[in-house]
Amino acid sequence: MPSQLLEDADPTPIDIEAELDALARRYRGAGGVGLQILNLVGDSAEGLIKRLPKDIRNRLDRTTEAALGTAMRAANGSRRVVKDQPDWLNLAVTTAMGAAGGFGGLPSAMAELPVTTTVLLRAIQGVARDHGFDPESESVQFDCIRVFAAAGPLAEDDGTDLAFYATRVTVTGGAVKGLIAKVAPRFATVLGQKLAAQTVPVLGAVAGAATNYAYTSYYQEMAHVHFRLRKIAIEADVPHEDLVAGLQRRLSKRKIRQA
């Protein structure tokens, strides 16, 4: 079931190769701030997770799944009272929340996590609308959750996670809930890195603000890539899986050249 567009397709012919080139550049640039975060906290992405207390690590999957479920309900409900915000304002809001969460260490960072997840999801829904999709559509809500399957700004990614976007899954009444369960382990790793960065002594508030800035920027960019691919597939009548494969090839070629 294709995502529901709010408007008719643009009749202007699409240069698919140029579009994929532009999306590859956007994808590669999405995690640039993440390297600055790692320099700030002085650790690798894997090392950050080890900083968390064992009991927190053991329940990250459950915590993340609950946070995503709560975020979906809150984000959908908030659409009736708060309009979508521009990317820069979402960045400002989450950056401020990250600073507040990091200031109090792990307890405040844990409390801030579901709120930030909700704002991130609303930001992704706003990007979907920017590309002409209806965030009220269940298929679009499904796609919004899929964006969280991306590796995260602190991960070294060659585009392989895009395969998750190409997977065919039937959109039924329970599909979104089922997808949240599948995405939660991936997103739990991402949030674990964020939580650990926010617990850095002295730098907690700074790291909290920086990580939220990086994560919001990253997921907004991933949403732009995801929904632009969806729209090209509809307007150019090209299988979405073929577009994803074309983007992966571009990302892989860049990886090979750098090696």
PDB file of C-alpha atoms in Angstrom:
ATOM      1  CA  MET A   1       0.000   0.000   0.000  1.00  0.00           C
ATOM      2  CA  PRO A   2       1.669   3.271  -1.088  1.00  0.00           C
ATOM      3  CA  SER A   3       1.901   6.230   1.230  1.00  0.00           C
ATOM      4  CA  GLN A   4      -1.024   8.614   0.790  1.00  0.00           C
ATOM      5  CA  LEU A   5      -0.165  11.895  -0.935  1.00  0.00           C
ATOM      6  CA  LEU A   6      -1.979  15.089  -0.027  1.00  0.00           C
ATOM      7  CA  GLU A   7      -1.865  16.363  -3.596  1.00  0.00           C
ATOM      8  CA  ASP A   8      -1.636  15.130  -7.181  1.00  0.00           C
ATOM      9  CA  ALA A   9       1.772  14.157  -8.530  1.00  0.00           C
ATOM     10  CA  ASP A  10       3.846  16.826 -10.274  1.00  0.00           C
ATOM     11  CA  PRO A  11       3.704  16.163 -14.062  1.00  0.00           C
ATOM     12  CA  THR A  12       7.264  17.500 -14.550  1.00  0.00           C
ATOM     13  CA  PRO A  13       9.614  14.652 -15.616  1.00  0.00           C
ATOM     14  CA  ILE A  14      12.019  13.558 -12.887  1.00  0.00           C
ATOM     15  CA  ASP A  15      15.743  13.110 -13.501  1.00  0.00           C
ATOM     16  CA  ILE A  16      16.070  10.008 -11.351  1.00  0.00           C
ATOM     17  CA  GLU A  17      19.871   9.773 -11.594  1.00  0.00           C
ATOM     18  CA  ALA A  18      20.318  13.388 -10.496  1.00  0.00           C
ATOM     19  CA  GLU A  19      17.810  12.906  -7.672  1.00  0.00           C
ATOM     20  CA  LEU A  20      19.645   9.833  -6.387  1.00  0.00           C
ATOM     21  CA  ASP A  21      22.984  11.653  -6.581  1.00  0.00           C
ATOM     22  CA  ALA A  22      21.545  14.488  -4.479  1.00  0.00           C
ATOM     23  CA  LEU A  23      20.014  12.074  -1.958  1.00  0.00           C
ATOM     24  CA  ALA A  24      23.326  10.211  -1.642  1.00  0.00           C
ATOM     25  CA  ARG A  25      25.052  13.491  -0.779  1.00  0.00           C
ATOM     26  CA  ARG A  26      22.337  14.299   1.733  1.00  0.00           C
ATOM     27  CA  TYR A  27      22.561  10.850   3.305  1.00  0.00           C
ATOM     28  CA  ARG A  28      26.356  11.014   3.660  1.00  0.00           C
ATOM     29  CA  GLY A  29      26.195  14.481   5.196  1.00  0.00           C
ATOM     30  CA  ALA A  30      23.508  13.616   7.738  1.00  0.00           C
ATOM     31  CA  GLY A  31      25.844  12.238  10.390  1.00  0.00           C
ATOM     32  CA  GLY A  32      28.587  14.845  10.124  1.00  0.00           C
ATOM     33  CA  VAL A  33      27.828  16.395  13.505  1.00  0.00           C
ATOM     34  CA  GLY A  34      28.072  12.970  15.112  1.00  0.00           C
ATOM     35  CA  LEU A  35      31.861  12.939  14.719  1.00  0.00           C
ATOM     36  CA  GLN A  36      32.044  16.199  16.644  1.00  0.00           C
ATOM     37  CA  ILE A  37      30.042  14.584  19.441  1.00  0.00           C
ATOM     38  CA  LEU A  38      32.492  11.694  19.661  1.00  0.00           C
ATOM     39  CA  ASN A  39      35.382  14.156  19.803  1.00  0.00           C
ATOM     40  CA  LEU A  40      33.590  16.030  22.579  1.00  0.00           C
ATOM     41  CA  VAL A  41      33.010  13.009  24.804  1.00  0.00           C
ATOM     42  CA  GLY A  42      36.303  11.327  23.887  1.00  0.00           C
ATOM     43  CA  ASP A  43      35.020   7.829  23.196  1.00  0.00           C
ATOM     44  CA  SER A  44      33.855   5.579  20.390  1.00  0.00           C
ATOM     45  CA  ALA A  45      30.175   4.894  19.723  1.00  0.00           C
ATOM     46  CA  GLU A  46      30.594   1.366  21.092  1.00  0.00           C
ATOM     47  CA  GLY A  47      32.437   2.635  24.150  1.00  0.00           C
ATOM     48  CA  LEU A  48      29.602   4.980  25.031  1.00  0.00           C
ATOM     49  CA  ILE A  49      27.158   2.118  25.585  1.00  0.00           C
ATOM     50  CA  LYS A  50      29.552   0.470  28.040  1.00  0.00           C
ATOM     51  CA  ARG A  51      29.416   3.593  30.216  1.00  0.00           C
ATOM     52  CA  LEU A  52      25.768   2.954  31.062  1.00  0.00           C
ATOM     53  CA  PRO A  53      24.868   0.986  34.203  1.00  0.00           C
ATOM     54  CA  LYS A  54      24.157  -2.664  33.420  1.00  0.00           C
ATOM     55  CA  ASP A  55      20.503  -2.479  34.482  1.00  0.00           C
ATOM     56  CA  ILE A  56      19.939   0.448  32.081  1.00  0.00           C
ATOM     57  CA  ARG A  57      21.615  -1.446  29.212  1.00  0.00           C
ATOM     58  CA  ASN A  58      19.505  -4.528  29.910  1.00  0.00           C
ATOM     59  CA  ARG A  59      16.215  -2.645  29.626  1.00  0.00           C
ATOM     60  CA  LEU A  60      17.050  -0.267  26.796  1.00  0.00           C
ATOM     61  CA  ASP A  61      15.039  -2.283  24.260  1.00  0.00           C
ATOM     62  CA  ARG A  62      11.907  -2.271  26.431  1.00  0.00           C
ATOM     63  CA  THR A  63      12.368   1.389  27.342  1.00  0.00           C
ATOM     64  CA  THR A  64      12.809   2.348  23.695  1.00  0.00           C
ATOM     65  CA  GLU A  65       9.808   0.347  22.504  1.00  0.00           C
ATOM     66  CA  ALA A  66       7.661   2.009  25.171  1.00  0.00           C
ATOM     67  CA  ALA A  67       9.060   5.435  24.258  1.00  0.00           C
ATOM     68  CA  LEU A  68       8.276   4.911  20.556  1.00  0.00           C
ATOM     69  CA  GLY A  69       4.734   3.734  21.318  1.00  0.00           C
ATOM     70  CA  THR A  70       4.132   6.713  23.606  1.00  0.00           C
ATOM     71  CA  ALA A  71       5.712   9.061  21.084  1.00  0.00           C
ATOM     72  CA  MET A  72       3.444   7.839  18.281  1.00  0.00           C
ATOM     73  CA  ARG A  73       0.322   8.406  20.354  1.00  0.00           C
ATOM     74  CA  ALA A  74       1.506  11.792  21.629  1.00  0.00           C
ATOM     75  CA  ALA A  75       2.718  12.965  18.216  1.00  0.00           C
ATOM     76  CA  ASN A  76      -0.544  12.030  16.519  1.00  0.00           C
ATOM     77  CA  GLY A  77      -2.599  13.684  19.260  1.00  0.00           C
ATOM     78  CA  SER A  78      -0.528  16.852  19.220  1.00  0.00           C
ATOM     79  CA  ARG A  79      -1.144  17.386  15.511  1.00  0.00           C
ATOM     80  CA  ARG A  80      -4.628  18.638  16.349  1.00  0.00           C
ATOM     81  CA  VAL A  81      -3.332  21.447  18.567  1.00  0.00           C
ATOM     82  CA  VAL A  82       0.242  22.201  17.442  1.00  0.00           C
ATOM     83  CA  LYS A  83       1.153  22.685  13.787  1.00  0.00           C
ATOM     84  CA  ASP A  84       4.303  21.251  12.223  1.00  0.00           C
ATOM     85  CA  GLN A  85       7.396  23.314  12.938  1.00  0.00           C
ATOM     86  CA  PRO A  86      10.307  24.172  10.602  1.00  0.00           C
ATOM     87  CA  ASP A  87      13.468  22.081  10.881  1.00  0.00           C
ATOM     88  CA  TRP A  88      15.421  24.863  12.615  1.00  0.00           C
ATOM     89  CA  LEU A  89      12.834  25.198  15.386  1.00  0.00           C
ATOM     90  CA  ASN A  90      12.777  21.438  16.019  1.00  0.00           C
ATOM     91  CA  LEU A  91      16.567  21.623  16.322  1.00  0.00           C
ATOM     92  CA  ALA A  92      16.336  24.492  18.821  1.00  0.00           C
ATOM     93  CA  VAL A  93      13.711  22.740  20.971  1.00  0.00           C
ATOM     94  CA  THR A  94      15.488  19.392  21.191  1.00  0.00           C
ATOM     95  CA  THR A  95      18.865  21.040  21.763  1.00  0.00           C
ATOM     96  CA  ALA A  96      17.447  22.894  24.766  1.00  0.00           C
ATOM     97  CA  MET A  97      15.853  19.700  26.087  1.00  0.00           C
ATOM     98  CA  GLY A  98      19.139  17.841  25.676  1.00  0.00           C
ATOM     99  CA  ALA A  99      20.969  20.465  27.716  1.00  0.00           C
ATOM    100  CA  ALA A 100      18.366  20.193  30.482  1.00  0.00           C
ATOM    101  CA  GLY A 101      18.479  16.396  30.385  1.00  0.00           C
ATOM    102  CA  GLY A 102      22.270  16.282  30.495  1.00  0.00           C
ATOM    103  CA  PHE A 103      22.521  18.806  33.327  1.00  0.00           C
ATOM    104  CA  GLY A 104      21.049  16.374  35.857  1.00  0.00           C
ATOM    105  CA  GLY A 105      22.930  13.299  34.679  1.00  0.00           C
ATOM    106  CA  LEU A 106      21.380   9.925  33.887  1.00  0.00           C
ATOM    107  CA  PRO A 107      18.077  10.338  35.828  1.00  0.00           C
ATOM    108  CA  SER A 108      17.151  13.565  34.040  1.00  0.00           C
ATOM    109  CA  ALA A 109      18.429  12.199  30.725  1.00  0.00           C
ATOM    110  CA  MET A 110      16.134   9.162  31.118  1.00  0.00           C
ATOM    111  CA  ALA A 111      13.181  11.437  31.872  1.00  0.00           C
ATOM    112  CA  GLU A 112      13.968  13.596  28.839  1.00  0.00           C
ATOM    113  CA  LEU A 113      14.269  10.621  26.454  1.00  0.00           C
ATOM    114  CA  PRO A 114      10.535   9.998  25.694  1.00  0.00           C
ATOM    115  CA  VAL A 115       9.909  13.735  25.262  1.00  0.00           C
ATOM    116  CA  THR A 116      12.760  14.063  22.778  1.00  0.00           C
ATOM    117  CA  THR A 117      11.547  10.932  20.957  1.00  0.00           C
ATOM    118  CA  THR A 118       8.113  12.531  20.585  1.00  0.00           C
ATOM    119  CA  VAL A 119       9.567  15.756  19.194  1.00  0.00           C
ATOM    120  CA  LEU A 120      11.745  13.751  16.803  1.00  0.00           C
ATOM    121  CA  LEU A 121       8.712  11.840  15.567  1.00  0.00           C
ATOM    122  CA  ARG A 122       6.751  15.065  15.089  1.00  0.00           C
ATOM    123  CA  ALA A 123       9.711  16.458  13.142  1.00  0.00           C
ATOM    124  CA  ILE A 124       9.697  13.365  10.904  1.00  0.00           C
ATOM    125  CA  GLN A 125       5.946  13.737  10.378  1.00  0.00           C
ATOM    126  CA  GLY A 126       6.525  17.361   9.410  1.00  0.00           C
ATOM    127  CA  VAL A 127       9.075  16.284   6.804  1.00  0.00           C
ATOM    128  CA  ALA A 128       6.537  13.801   5.433  1.00  0.00           C
ATOM    129  CA  ARG A 129       4.053  16.644   4.992  1.00  0.00           C
ATOM    130  CA  ASP A 130       6.757  18.795   3.354  1.00  0.00           C
ATOM    131  CA  HIS A 131       7.051  16.093   0.699  1.00  0.00           C
ATOM    132  CA  GLY A 132       3.295  15.997   0.161  1.00  0.00           C
ATOM    133  CA  PHE A 133       2.319  13.029   2.332  1.00  0.00           C
ATOM    134  CA  ASP A 134      -0.538  12.932   4.829  1.00  0.00           C
ATOM    135  CA  PRO A 135       0.794  12.243   8.366  1.00  0.00           C
ATOM    136  CA  GLU A 136      -2.697  11.097   9.383  1.00  0.00           C
ATOM    137  CA  SER A 137      -2.444   8.171   6.958  1.00  0.00           C
ATOM    138  CA  GLU A 138      -1.536   4.920   8.676  1.00  0.00           C
ATOM    139  CA  SER A 139       0.906   4.058   5.879  1.00  0.00           C
ATOM    140  CA  VAL A 140       2.724   7.373   6.456  1.00  0.00           C
ATOM    141  CA  GLN A 141       2.809   6.773  10.220  1.00  0.00           C
ATOM    142  CA  PHE A 142       4.348   3.415   9.357  1.00  0.00           C
ATOM    143  CA  ASP A 143       7.005   5.146   7.236  1.00  0.00           C
ATOM    144  CA  CYS A 144       7.739   7.672  10.002  1.00  0.00           C
ATOM    145  CA  ILE A 145       8.652   4.853  12.391  1.00  0.00           C
ATOM    146  CA  ARG A 146      10.804   3.233   9.701  1.00  0.00           C
ATOM    147  CA  VAL A 147      13.012   6.319   9.642  1.00  0.00           C
ATOM    148  CA  PHE A 148      14.174   5.346  13.148  1.00  0.00           C
ATOM    149  CA  ALA A 149      15.696   2.181  11.630  1.00  0.00           C
ATOM    150  CA  ALA A 150      18.583   4.349  10.406  1.00  0.00           C
ATOM    151  CA  ALA A 151      21.923   3.693  12.079  1.00  0.00           C
ATOM    152  CA  GLY A 152      22.138   6.963  14.011  1.00  0.00           C
ATOM    153  CA  PRO A 153      24.555   9.895  13.777  1.00  0.00           C
ATOM    154  CA  LEU A 154      27.338   8.199  15.748  1.00  0.00           C
ATOM    155  CA  ALA A 155      27.423   5.068  13.572  1.00  0.00           C
ATOM    156  CA  GLU A 156      29.701   4.410  10.620  1.00  0.00           C
ATOM    157  CA  ASP A 157      27.139   3.629   7.918  1.00  0.00           C
ATOM    158  CA  ASP A 158      27.578   2.704   4.264  1.00  0.00           C
ATOM    159  CA  GLY A 159      23.895   2.733   3.443  1.00  0.00           C
ATOM    160  CA  THR A 160      23.190  -0.901   4.297  1.00  0.00           C
ATOM    161  CA  ASP A 161      20.421   0.153   6.672  1.00  0.00           C
ATOM    162  CA  LEU A 162      18.481   1.374   3.657  1.00  0.00           C
ATOM    163  CA  ALA A 163      17.642  -2.271   2.982  1.00  0.00           C
ATOM    164  CA  PHE A 164      15.231  -2.023   5.912  1.00  0.00           C
ATOM    165  CA  TYR A 165      13.306   0.643   4.000  1.00  0.00           C
ATOM    166  CA  ALA A 166      12.955  -1.620   0.989  1.00  0.00           C
ATOM    167  CA  THR A 167      11.367  -4.478   2.929  1.00  0.00           C
ATOM    168  CA  ARG A 168       7.789  -5.146   1.887  1.00  0.00           C
ATOM    169  CA  VAL A 169       5.488  -5.208   4.910  1.00  0.00           C
ATOM    170  CA  THR A 170       1.714  -5.246   4.681  1.00  0.00           C
ATOM    171  CA  VAL A 171       0.163  -2.239   6.408  1.00  0.00           C
ATOM    172  CA  THR A 172      -2.585  -3.587   8.652  1.00  0.00           C
ATOM    173  CA  GLY A 173      -4.149  -2.392  11.882  1.00  0.00           C
ATOM    174  CA  GLY A 174      -1.334  -3.846  13.964  1.00  0.00           C
ATOM    175  CA  ALA A 175       1.482  -3.124  11.522  1.00  0.00           C
ATOM    176  CA  VAL A 176       2.731   0.048  13.205  1.00  0.00           C
ATOM    177  CA  LYS A 177       2.869  -1.626  16.605  1.00  0.00           C
ATOM    178  CA  GLY A 178       4.703  -4.599  15.082  1.00  0.00           C
ATOM    179  CA  LEU A 179       7.158  -2.329  13.309  1.00  0.00           C
ATOM    180  CA  ILE A 180       7.893  -0.462  16.541  1.00  0.00           C
ATOM    181  CA  ALA A 181       8.899  -3.787  18.103  1.00  0.00           C
ATOM    182  CA  LYS A 182      11.267  -4.463  15.168  1.00  0.00           C
ATOM    183  CA  VAL A 183      12.784  -0.987  15.106  1.00  0.00           C
ATOM    184  CA  ALA A 184      13.171  -0.670  18.903  1.00  0.00           C
ATOM    185  CA  PRO A 185      16.418  -2.721  19.208  1.00  0.00           C
ATOM    186  CA  ARG A 186      18.103  -0.589  16.522  1.00  0.00           C
ATOM    187  CA  PHE A 187      16.902   2.669  18.010  1.00  0.00           C
ATOM    188  CA  ALA A 188      17.785   1.447  21.525  1.00  0.00           C
ATOM    189  CA  THR A 189      21.466   1.370  20.527  1.00  0.00           C
ATOM    190  CA  VAL A 190      21.168   4.916  19.213  1.00  0.00           C
ATOM    191  CA  LEU A 191      19.456   6.174  22.371  1.00  0.00           C
ATOM    192  CA  GLY A 192      21.948   4.309  24.550  1.00  0.00           C
ATOM    193  CA  GLN A 193      24.779   6.271  22.942  1.00  0.00           C
ATOM    194  CA  LYS A 194      22.858   9.497  23.495  1.00  0.00           C
ATOM    195  CA  LEU A 195      22.188   8.703  27.180  1.00  0.00           C
ATOM    196  CA  ALA A 196      25.815   7.785  27.791  1.00  0.00           C
ATOM    197  CA  ALA A 197      27.060  10.997  26.192  1.00  0.00           C
ATOM    198  CA  GLN A 198      24.754  13.011  28.439  1.00  0.00           C
ATOM    199  CA  THR A 199      26.276  11.465  31.566  1.00  0.00           C
ATOM    200  CA  VAL A 200      29.816  12.729  30.842  1.00  0.00           C
ATOM    201  CA  PRO A 201      31.021  14.506  34.027  1.00  0.00           C
ATOM    202  CA  VAL A 202      31.042  18.314  33.739  1.00  0.00           C
ATOM    203  CA  LEU A 203      30.176  18.161  30.030  1.00  0.00           C
ATOM    204  CA  GLY A 204      26.745  16.582  30.622  1.00  0.00           C
ATOM    205  CA  ALA A 205      24.648  19.609  29.657  1.00  0.00           C
ATOM    206  CA  VAL A 206      26.912  20.502  26.726  1.00  0.00           C
ATOM    207  CA  ALA A 207      26.980  16.917  25.496  1.00  0.00           C
ATOM    208  CA  GLY A 208      23.212  16.663  25.978  1.00  0.00           C
ATOM    209  CA  ALA A 209      22.600  19.741  23.861  1.00  0.00           C
ATOM    210  CA  ALA A 210      25.099  18.593  21.225  1.00  0.00           C
ATOM    211  CA  THR A 211      23.730  15.058  20.981  1.00  0.00           C
ATOM    212  CA  ASN A 212      20.153  16.245  20.632  1.00  0.00           C
ATOM    213  CA  TYR A 213      21.224  18.699  17.947  1.00  0.00           C
ATOM    214  CA  ALA A 214      23.036  15.898  16.105  1.00  0.00           C
ATOM    215  CA  TYR A 215      20.190  13.403  16.466  1.00  0.00           C
ATOM    216  CA  THR A 216      17.463  15.831  15.416  1.00  0.00           C
ATOM    217  CA  SER A 217      19.481  16.992  12.421  1.00  0.00           C
ATOM    218  CA  TYR A 218      20.281  13.389  11.481  1.00  0.00           C
ATOM    219  CA  TYR A 219      16.735  12.023  11.649  1.00  0.00           C
ATOM    220  CA  GLN A 220      15.273  15.013   9.847  1.00  0.00           C
ATOM    221  CA  GLU A 221      17.773  14.414   7.038  1.00  0.00           C
ATOM    222  CA  MET A 222      16.982  10.692   6.996  1.00  0.00           C
ATOM    223  CA  ALA A 223      13.286  11.583   6.774  1.00  0.00           C
ATOM    224  CA  HIS A 224      13.956  13.853   3.794  1.00  0.00           C
ATOM    225  CA  VAL A 225      15.807  10.995   2.068  1.00  0.00           C
ATOM    226  CA  HIS A 226      13.100   8.467   2.912  1.00  0.00           C
ATOM    227  CA  PHE A 227      10.095  10.497   1.814  1.00  0.00           C
ATOM    228  CA  ARG A 228      11.785  11.883  -1.286  1.00  0.00           C
ATOM    229  CA  LEU A 229      12.441   8.296  -2.366  1.00  0.00           C
ATOM    230  CA  ARG A 230       8.788   7.487  -1.714  1.00  0.00           C
ATOM    231  CA  LYS A 231       7.613  10.453  -3.760  1.00  0.00           C
ATOM    232  CA  ILE A 232       9.955   9.719  -6.679  1.00  0.00           C
ATOM    233  CA  ALA A 233       8.646   6.138  -6.740  1.00  0.00           C
ATOM    234  CA  ILE A 234       5.073   7.406  -7.032  1.00  0.00           C
ATOM    235  CA  GLU A 235       5.650  10.268  -9.476  1.00  0.00           C
ATOM    236  CA  ALA A 236       8.113   8.435 -11.752  1.00  0.00           C
ATOM    237  CA  ASP A 237       6.299   5.083 -11.407  1.00  0.00           C
ATOM    238  CA  VAL A 238       9.535   3.334 -10.459  1.00  0.00           C
ATOM    239  CA  PRO A 239       9.666   0.505  -7.878  1.00  0.00           C
ATOM    240  CA  HIS A 240      10.761   1.898  -4.529  1.00  0.00           C
ATOM    241  CA  GLU A 241      13.118  -1.049  -4.065  1.00  0.00           C
ATOM    242  CA  ASP A 242      14.961  -0.101  -7.266  1.00  0.00           C
ATOM    243  CA  LEU A 243      15.465   3.457  -6.009  1.00  0.00           C
ATOM    244  CA  VAL A 244      16.797   2.212  -2.676  1.00  0.00           C
ATOM    245  CA  ALA A 245      19.186  -0.117  -4.507  1.00  0.00           C
ATOM    246  CA  GLY A 246      20.389   2.781  -6.677  1.00  0.00           C
ATOM    247  CA  LEU A 247      21.053   4.899  -3.594  1.00  0.00           C
ATOM    248  CA  GLN A 248      22.898   2.035  -1.915  1.00  0.00           C
ATOM    249  CA  ARG A 249      25.160   1.624  -4.942  1.00  0.00           C
ATOM    250  CA  ARG A 250      26.108   5.295  -4.791  1.00  0.00           C
ATOM    251  CA  LEU A 251      26.903   5.101  -1.097  1.00  0.00           C
ATOM    252  CA  SER A 252      28.906   1.898  -1.528  1.00  0.00           C
ATOM    253  CA  LYS A 253      30.988   3.367  -4.373  1.00  0.00           C
ATOM    254  CA  ARG A 254      31.959   6.304  -2.159  1.00  0.00           C
ATOM    255  CA  LYS A 255      32.940   3.858   0.591  1.00  0.00           C
ATOM    256  CA  ILE A 256      35.131   1.835  -1.802  1.00  0.00           C
ATOM    257  CA  ARG A 257      36.899   4.959  -3.123  1.00  0.00           C
ATOM    258  CA  GLN A 258      37.671   6.117   0.429  1.00  0.00           C
ATOM    259  CA  ALA A 259      39.129   2.699   1.278  1.00  0.00           C
TER     260      ALA A 259
END
